[in-house]
mmCIF file of C-alpha atoms and ligand atoms in Angstrom:
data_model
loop_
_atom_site.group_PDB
_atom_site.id
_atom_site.type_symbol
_atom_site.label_atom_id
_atom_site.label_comp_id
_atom_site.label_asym_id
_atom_site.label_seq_id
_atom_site.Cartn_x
_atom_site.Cartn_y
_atom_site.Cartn_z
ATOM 1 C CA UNK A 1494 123.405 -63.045 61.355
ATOM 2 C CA UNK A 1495 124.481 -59.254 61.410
ATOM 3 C CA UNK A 1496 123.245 -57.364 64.659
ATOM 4 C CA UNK A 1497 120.883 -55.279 62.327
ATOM 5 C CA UNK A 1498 119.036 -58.975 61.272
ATOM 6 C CA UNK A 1499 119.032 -59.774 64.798
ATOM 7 C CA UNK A 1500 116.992 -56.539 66.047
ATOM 8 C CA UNK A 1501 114.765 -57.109 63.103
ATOM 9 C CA UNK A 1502 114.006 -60.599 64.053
ATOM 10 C CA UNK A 1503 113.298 -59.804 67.537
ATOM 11 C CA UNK A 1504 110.951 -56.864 66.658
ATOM 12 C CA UNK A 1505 109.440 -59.567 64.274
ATOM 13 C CA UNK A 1506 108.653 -61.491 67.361
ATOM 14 C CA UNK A 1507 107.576 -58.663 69.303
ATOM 15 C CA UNK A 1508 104.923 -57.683 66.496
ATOM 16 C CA UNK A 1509 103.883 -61.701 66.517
ATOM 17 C CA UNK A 1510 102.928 -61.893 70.248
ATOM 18 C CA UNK A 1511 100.910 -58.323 70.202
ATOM 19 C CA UNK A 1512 99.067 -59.618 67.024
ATOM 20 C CA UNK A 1513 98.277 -62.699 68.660
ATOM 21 C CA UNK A 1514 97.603 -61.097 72.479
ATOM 22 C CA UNK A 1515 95.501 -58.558 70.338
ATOM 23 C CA UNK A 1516 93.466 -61.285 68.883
ATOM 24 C CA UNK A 1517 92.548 -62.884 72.169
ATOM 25 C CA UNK A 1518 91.439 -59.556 73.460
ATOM 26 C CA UNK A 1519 94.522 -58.577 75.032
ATOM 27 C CA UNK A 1520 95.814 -55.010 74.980
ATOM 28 C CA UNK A 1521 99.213 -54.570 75.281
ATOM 29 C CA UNK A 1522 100.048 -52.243 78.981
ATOM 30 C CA UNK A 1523 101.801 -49.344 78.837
ATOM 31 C CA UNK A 1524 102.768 -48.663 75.562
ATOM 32 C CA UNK A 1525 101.972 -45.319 73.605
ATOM 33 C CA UNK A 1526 99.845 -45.450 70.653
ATOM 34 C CA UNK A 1527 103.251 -44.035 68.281
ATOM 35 C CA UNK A 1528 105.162 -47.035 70.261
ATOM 36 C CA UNK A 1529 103.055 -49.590 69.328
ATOM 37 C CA UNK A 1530 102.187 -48.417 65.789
ATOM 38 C CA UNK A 1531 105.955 -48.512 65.342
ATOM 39 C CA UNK A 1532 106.062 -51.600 66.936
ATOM 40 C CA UNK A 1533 102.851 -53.088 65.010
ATOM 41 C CA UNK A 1534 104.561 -51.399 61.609
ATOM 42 C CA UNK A 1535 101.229 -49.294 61.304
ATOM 43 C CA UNK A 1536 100.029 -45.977 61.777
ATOM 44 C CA UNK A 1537 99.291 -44.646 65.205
ATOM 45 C CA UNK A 1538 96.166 -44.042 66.160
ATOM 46 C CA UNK A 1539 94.722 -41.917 68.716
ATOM 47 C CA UNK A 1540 91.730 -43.373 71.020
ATOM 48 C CA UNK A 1541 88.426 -42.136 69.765
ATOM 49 C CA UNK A 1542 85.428 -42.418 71.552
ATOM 50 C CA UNK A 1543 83.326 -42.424 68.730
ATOM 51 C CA UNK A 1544 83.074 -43.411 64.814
ATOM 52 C CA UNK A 1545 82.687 -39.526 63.784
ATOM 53 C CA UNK A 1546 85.781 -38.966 66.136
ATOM 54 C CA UNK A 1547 88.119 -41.365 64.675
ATOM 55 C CA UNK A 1548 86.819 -40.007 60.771
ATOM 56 C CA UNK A 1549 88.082 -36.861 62.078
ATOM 57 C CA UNK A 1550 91.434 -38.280 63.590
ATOM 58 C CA UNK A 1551 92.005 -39.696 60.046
ATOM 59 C CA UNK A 1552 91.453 -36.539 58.241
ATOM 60 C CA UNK A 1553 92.524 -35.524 54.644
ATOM 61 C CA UNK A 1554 94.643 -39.195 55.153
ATOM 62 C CA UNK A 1555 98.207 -39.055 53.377
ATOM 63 C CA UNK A 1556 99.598 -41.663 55.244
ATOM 64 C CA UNK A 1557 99.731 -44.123 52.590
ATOM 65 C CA UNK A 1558 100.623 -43.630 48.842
ATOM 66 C CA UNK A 1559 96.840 -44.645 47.692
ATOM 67 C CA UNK A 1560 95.962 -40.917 48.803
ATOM 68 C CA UNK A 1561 97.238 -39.560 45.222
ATOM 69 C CA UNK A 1562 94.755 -41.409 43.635
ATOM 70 C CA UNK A 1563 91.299 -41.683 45.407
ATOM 71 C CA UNK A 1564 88.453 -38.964 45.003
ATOM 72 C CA UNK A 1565 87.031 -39.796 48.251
ATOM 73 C CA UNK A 1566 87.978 -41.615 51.505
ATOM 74 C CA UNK A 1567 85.529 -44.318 52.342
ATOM 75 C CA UNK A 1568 85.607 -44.885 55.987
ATOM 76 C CA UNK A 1569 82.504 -47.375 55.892
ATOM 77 C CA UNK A 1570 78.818 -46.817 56.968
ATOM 78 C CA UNK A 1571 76.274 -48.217 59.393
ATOM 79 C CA UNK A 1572 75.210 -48.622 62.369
ATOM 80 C CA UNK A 1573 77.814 -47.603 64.959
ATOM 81 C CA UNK A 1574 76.093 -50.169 67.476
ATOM 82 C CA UNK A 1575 75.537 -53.475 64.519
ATOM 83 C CA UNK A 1576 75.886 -56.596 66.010
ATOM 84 C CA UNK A 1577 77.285 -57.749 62.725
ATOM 85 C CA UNK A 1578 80.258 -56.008 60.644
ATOM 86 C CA UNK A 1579 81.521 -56.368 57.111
ATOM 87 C CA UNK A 1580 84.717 -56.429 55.992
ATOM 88 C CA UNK A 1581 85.824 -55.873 51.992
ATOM 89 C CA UNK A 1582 88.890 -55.417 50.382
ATOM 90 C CA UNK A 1583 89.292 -52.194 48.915
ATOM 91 C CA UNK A 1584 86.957 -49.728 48.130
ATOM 92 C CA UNK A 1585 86.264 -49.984 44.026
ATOM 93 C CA UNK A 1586 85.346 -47.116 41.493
ATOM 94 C CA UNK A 1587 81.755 -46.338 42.723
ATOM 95 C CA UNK A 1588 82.562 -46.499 46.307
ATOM 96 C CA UNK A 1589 85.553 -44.137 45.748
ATOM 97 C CA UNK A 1590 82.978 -41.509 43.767
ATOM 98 C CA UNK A 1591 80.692 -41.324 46.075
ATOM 99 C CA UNK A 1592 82.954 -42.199 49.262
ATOM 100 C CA UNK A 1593 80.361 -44.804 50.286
ATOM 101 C CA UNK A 1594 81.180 -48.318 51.261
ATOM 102 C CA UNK A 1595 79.838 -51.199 48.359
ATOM 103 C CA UNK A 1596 77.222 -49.393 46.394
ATOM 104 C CA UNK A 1597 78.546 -50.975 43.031
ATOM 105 C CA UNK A 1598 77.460 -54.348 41.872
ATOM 106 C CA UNK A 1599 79.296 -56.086 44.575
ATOM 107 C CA UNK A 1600 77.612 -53.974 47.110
ATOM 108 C CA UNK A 1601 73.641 -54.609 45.805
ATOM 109 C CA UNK A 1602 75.164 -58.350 46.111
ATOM 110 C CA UNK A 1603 75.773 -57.525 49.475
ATOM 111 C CA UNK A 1604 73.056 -55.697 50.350
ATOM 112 C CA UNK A 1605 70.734 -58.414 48.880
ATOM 113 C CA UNK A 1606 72.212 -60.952 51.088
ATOM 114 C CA UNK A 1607 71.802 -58.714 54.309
ATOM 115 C CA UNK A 1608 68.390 -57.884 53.653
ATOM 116 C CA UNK A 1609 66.994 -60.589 51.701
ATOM 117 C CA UNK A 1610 68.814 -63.775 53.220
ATOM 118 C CA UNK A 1611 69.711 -62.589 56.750
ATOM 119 C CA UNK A 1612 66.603 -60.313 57.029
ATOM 120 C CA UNK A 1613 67.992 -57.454 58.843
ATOM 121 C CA UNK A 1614 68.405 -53.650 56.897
ATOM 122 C CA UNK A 1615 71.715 -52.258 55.616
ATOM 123 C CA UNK A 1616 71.879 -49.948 57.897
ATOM 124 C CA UNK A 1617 72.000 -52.076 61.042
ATOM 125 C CA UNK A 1618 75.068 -53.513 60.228
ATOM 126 C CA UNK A 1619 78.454 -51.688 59.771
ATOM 127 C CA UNK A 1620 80.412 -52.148 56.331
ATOM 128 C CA UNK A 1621 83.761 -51.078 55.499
ATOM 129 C CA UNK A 1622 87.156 -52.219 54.223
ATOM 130 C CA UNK A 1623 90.406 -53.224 55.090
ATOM 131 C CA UNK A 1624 91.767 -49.920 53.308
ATOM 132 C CA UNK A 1625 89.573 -46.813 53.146
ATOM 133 C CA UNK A 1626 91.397 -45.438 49.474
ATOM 134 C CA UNK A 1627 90.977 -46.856 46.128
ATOM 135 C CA UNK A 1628 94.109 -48.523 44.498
ATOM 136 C CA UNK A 1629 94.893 -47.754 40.830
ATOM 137 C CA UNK A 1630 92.605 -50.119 38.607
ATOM 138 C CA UNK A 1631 91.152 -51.801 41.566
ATOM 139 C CA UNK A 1632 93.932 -53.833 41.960
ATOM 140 C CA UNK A 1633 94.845 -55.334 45.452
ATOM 141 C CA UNK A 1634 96.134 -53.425 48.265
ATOM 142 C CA UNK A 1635 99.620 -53.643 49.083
ATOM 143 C CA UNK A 1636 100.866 -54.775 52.336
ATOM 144 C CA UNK A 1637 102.582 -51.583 53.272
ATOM 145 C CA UNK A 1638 98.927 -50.107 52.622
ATOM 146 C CA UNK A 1639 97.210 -52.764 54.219
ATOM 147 C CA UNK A 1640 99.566 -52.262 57.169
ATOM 148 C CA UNK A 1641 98.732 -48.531 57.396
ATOM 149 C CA UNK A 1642 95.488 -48.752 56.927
ATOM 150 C CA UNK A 1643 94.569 -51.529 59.273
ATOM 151 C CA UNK A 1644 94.804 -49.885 62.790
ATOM 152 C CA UNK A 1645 91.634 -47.678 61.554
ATOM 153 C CA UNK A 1646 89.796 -50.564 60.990
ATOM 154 C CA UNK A 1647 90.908 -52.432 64.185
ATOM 155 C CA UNK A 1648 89.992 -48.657 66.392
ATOM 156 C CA UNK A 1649 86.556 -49.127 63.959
ATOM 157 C CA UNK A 1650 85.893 -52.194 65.207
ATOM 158 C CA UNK A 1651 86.967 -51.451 69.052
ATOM 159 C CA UNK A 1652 84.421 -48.666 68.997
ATOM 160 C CA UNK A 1653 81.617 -50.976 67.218
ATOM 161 C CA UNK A 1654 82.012 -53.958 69.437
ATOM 162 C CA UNK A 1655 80.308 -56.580 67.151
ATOM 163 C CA UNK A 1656 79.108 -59.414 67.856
ATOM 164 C CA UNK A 1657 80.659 -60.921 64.514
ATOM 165 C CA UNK A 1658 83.097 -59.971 61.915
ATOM 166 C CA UNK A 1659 82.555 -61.555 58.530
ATOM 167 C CA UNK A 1660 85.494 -61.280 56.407
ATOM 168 C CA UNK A 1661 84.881 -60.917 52.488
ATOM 169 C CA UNK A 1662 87.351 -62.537 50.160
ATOM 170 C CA UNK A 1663 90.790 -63.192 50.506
ATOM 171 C CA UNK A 1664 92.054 -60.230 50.958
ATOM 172 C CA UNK A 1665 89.822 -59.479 54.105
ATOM 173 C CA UNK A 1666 90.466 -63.028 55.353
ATOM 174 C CA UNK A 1667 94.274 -62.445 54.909
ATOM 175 C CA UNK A 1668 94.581 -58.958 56.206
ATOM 176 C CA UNK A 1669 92.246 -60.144 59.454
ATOM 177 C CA UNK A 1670 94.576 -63.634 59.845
ATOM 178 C CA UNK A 1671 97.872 -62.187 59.716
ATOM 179 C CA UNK A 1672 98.760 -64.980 56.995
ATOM 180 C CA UNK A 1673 97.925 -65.291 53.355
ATOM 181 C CA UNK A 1674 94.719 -67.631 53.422
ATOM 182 C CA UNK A 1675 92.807 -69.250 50.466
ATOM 183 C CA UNK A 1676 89.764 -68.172 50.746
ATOM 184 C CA UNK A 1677 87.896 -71.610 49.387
ATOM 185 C CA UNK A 1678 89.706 -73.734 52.289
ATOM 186 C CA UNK A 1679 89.117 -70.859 54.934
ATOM 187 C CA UNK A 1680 85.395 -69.982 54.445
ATOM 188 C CA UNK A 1681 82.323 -70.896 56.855
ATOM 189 C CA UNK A 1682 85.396 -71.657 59.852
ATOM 190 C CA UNK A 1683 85.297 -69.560 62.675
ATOM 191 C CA UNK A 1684 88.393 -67.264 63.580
ATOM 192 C CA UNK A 1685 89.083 -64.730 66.128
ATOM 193 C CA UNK A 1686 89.868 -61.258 65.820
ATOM 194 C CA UNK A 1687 90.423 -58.926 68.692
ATOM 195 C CA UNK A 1688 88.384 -61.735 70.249
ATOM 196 C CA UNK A 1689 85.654 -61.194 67.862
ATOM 197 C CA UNK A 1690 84.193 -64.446 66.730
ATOM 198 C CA UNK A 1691 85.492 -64.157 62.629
ATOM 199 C CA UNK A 1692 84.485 -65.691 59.676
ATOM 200 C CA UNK A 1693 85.638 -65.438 56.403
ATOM 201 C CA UNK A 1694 83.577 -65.862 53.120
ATOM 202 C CA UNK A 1695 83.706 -65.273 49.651
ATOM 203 C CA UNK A 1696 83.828 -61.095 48.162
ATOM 204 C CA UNK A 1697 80.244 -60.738 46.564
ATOM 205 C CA UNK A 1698 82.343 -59.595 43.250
ATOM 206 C CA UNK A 1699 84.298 -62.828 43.229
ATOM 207 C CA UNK A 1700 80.732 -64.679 43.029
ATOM 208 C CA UNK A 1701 79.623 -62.012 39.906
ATOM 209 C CA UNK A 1702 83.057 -62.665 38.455
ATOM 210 C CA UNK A 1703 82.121 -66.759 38.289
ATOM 211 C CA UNK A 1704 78.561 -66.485 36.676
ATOM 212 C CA UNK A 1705 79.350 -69.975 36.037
ATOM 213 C CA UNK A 1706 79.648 -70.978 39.360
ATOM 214 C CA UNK A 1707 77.017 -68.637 40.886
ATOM 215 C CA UNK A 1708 74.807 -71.067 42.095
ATOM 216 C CA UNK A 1709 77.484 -73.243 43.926
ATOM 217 C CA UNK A 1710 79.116 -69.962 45.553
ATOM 218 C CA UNK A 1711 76.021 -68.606 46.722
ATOM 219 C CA UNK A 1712 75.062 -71.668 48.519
ATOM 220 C CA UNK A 1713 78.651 -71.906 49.950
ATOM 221 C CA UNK A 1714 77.721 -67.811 51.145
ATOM 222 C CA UNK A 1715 74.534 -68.796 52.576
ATOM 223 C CA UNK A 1716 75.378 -72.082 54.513
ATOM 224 C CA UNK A 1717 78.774 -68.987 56.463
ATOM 225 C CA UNK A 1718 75.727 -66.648 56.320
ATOM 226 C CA UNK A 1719 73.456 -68.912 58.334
ATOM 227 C CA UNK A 1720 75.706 -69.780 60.835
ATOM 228 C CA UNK A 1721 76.864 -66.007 60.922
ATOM 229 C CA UNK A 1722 73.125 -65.728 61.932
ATOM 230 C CA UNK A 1723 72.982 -68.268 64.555
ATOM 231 C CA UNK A 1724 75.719 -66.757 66.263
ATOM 232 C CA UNK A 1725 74.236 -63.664 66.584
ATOM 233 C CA UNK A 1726 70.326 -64.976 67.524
ATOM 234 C CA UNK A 1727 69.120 -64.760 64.489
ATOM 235 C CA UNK A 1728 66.929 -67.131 62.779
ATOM 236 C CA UNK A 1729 67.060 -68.441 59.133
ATOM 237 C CA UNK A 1730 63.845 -69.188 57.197
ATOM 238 C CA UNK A 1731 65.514 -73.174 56.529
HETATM 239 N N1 LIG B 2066 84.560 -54.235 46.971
HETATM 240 C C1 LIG B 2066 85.074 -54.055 48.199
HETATM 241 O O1 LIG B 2066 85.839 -54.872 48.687
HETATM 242 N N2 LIG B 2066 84.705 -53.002 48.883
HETATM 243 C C2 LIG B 2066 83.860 -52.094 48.425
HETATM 244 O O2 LIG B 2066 83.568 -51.133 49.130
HETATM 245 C C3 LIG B 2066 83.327 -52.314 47.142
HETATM 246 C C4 LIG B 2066 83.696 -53.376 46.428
#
């Protein structure tokens, strides 16, 4: 092993236990926000004390090479107090138009299944993405994007201080884990982020993409949504 393999196995290990210390709720002492961005391999972010703040900190964002492609930004929407946050993939052709967070077919998924099945209104939960710039074709972000992209989300969800965090699709799950996941053996189990209680389910756009097996999916959503409910006080109808 040359020396150079060596210091990039130890910072490996270093980026390992802040993940996990960050997950149980742990914030690293005494380390700059640049350090531990390098450290984390993401961007650094300044402490914001609120939502309007941090969209400020993050600007006209060229940090990542989805920025020569996007029309707008979507740094999510909702309330900056929910109880319950969202988290999607990427934002998709609609969402980068109008630089609003799942207002495409997904999103009227979505919104049906927060205001219809968990009875609460769109905007008293928070919904955003795991990166905030459409990529080319919709296709999945990349993880040098994801990695860029992902202390926003994690100073997003600091601010917010949910109660829950569901995770939609894989590449949520994934990006939220710190391991690729499958999304069908992951779903309805409870995770931790940034000792958060987490939980993964399918992407409302992965259940439109199966019309086939709509019915099956969205009883597999609403068995993770009820128990999404119960663990924030709510009550389901059955
Ligand atoms: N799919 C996502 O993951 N996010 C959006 O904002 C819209 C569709």
């Amino acid at each position: 092993m040359t020396a150079v393999d060596e210091v990039r196995e130890i910072l490996q290990g270093i980026r390992r236990c802040l993940t996990a210390g960050r997950d149980l709720g742990l914030e690293p002492p005494g380390l700059s926000p640049a350090a531990l961005a390098y450290l984390e391999g993401g961007s650094a972010v300044q402490r914001t004390a609120t939502l309007e703040q941090l969209r400020d900190v993050i600007g006209d964002c060229r940090r990542c090479k989805l920025c020569s492609g996007r029309t707008n930004l979507v740094f999510g929407e909702g309330s900056p107090s929910a109880r319950l946050v969202f988290v999607g993939e990427a934002p998709g052709r609609e969402e980068d138009i109008e630089g609003r967070p799942f207002i495409g077919e997904a999103g009227k998924l979505l919104t049906r299944i927060i205001e219809n099945g968990i009875g609460l209104k769109r905007e008293d939960v928070y919904i955003c993405n795991i990166v905030k710039c459409r990529p080319p074709d919709n296709r999945k972000p990349e993880p040098d994007e994801i990695r860029t992209c992902l202390p926003f989300l994690r100073e997003q969800l600091r601010i917010i201080k949910p109660q829950v965090i569901c995770g939609l699709g894989q590449v949520a799950a994934s990006s939220l884990m710190g391991k690729e996941c499958k999304i069908s053996r992951e779903r309805g189990k409870w995770f931790s982020y940034m000792g958060v209680p987490f939980m993964p389910t399918f992407h409302p756009a992965y259940i439109l993409r199966n019309p086939r097996d709509e019915r099956s999916l969205k009883k597999l959503v609403w068995e993770d949504v009820k128990m999404i409910m119960a663990q924030i006080g709510l009550r389901s109808g059955d």
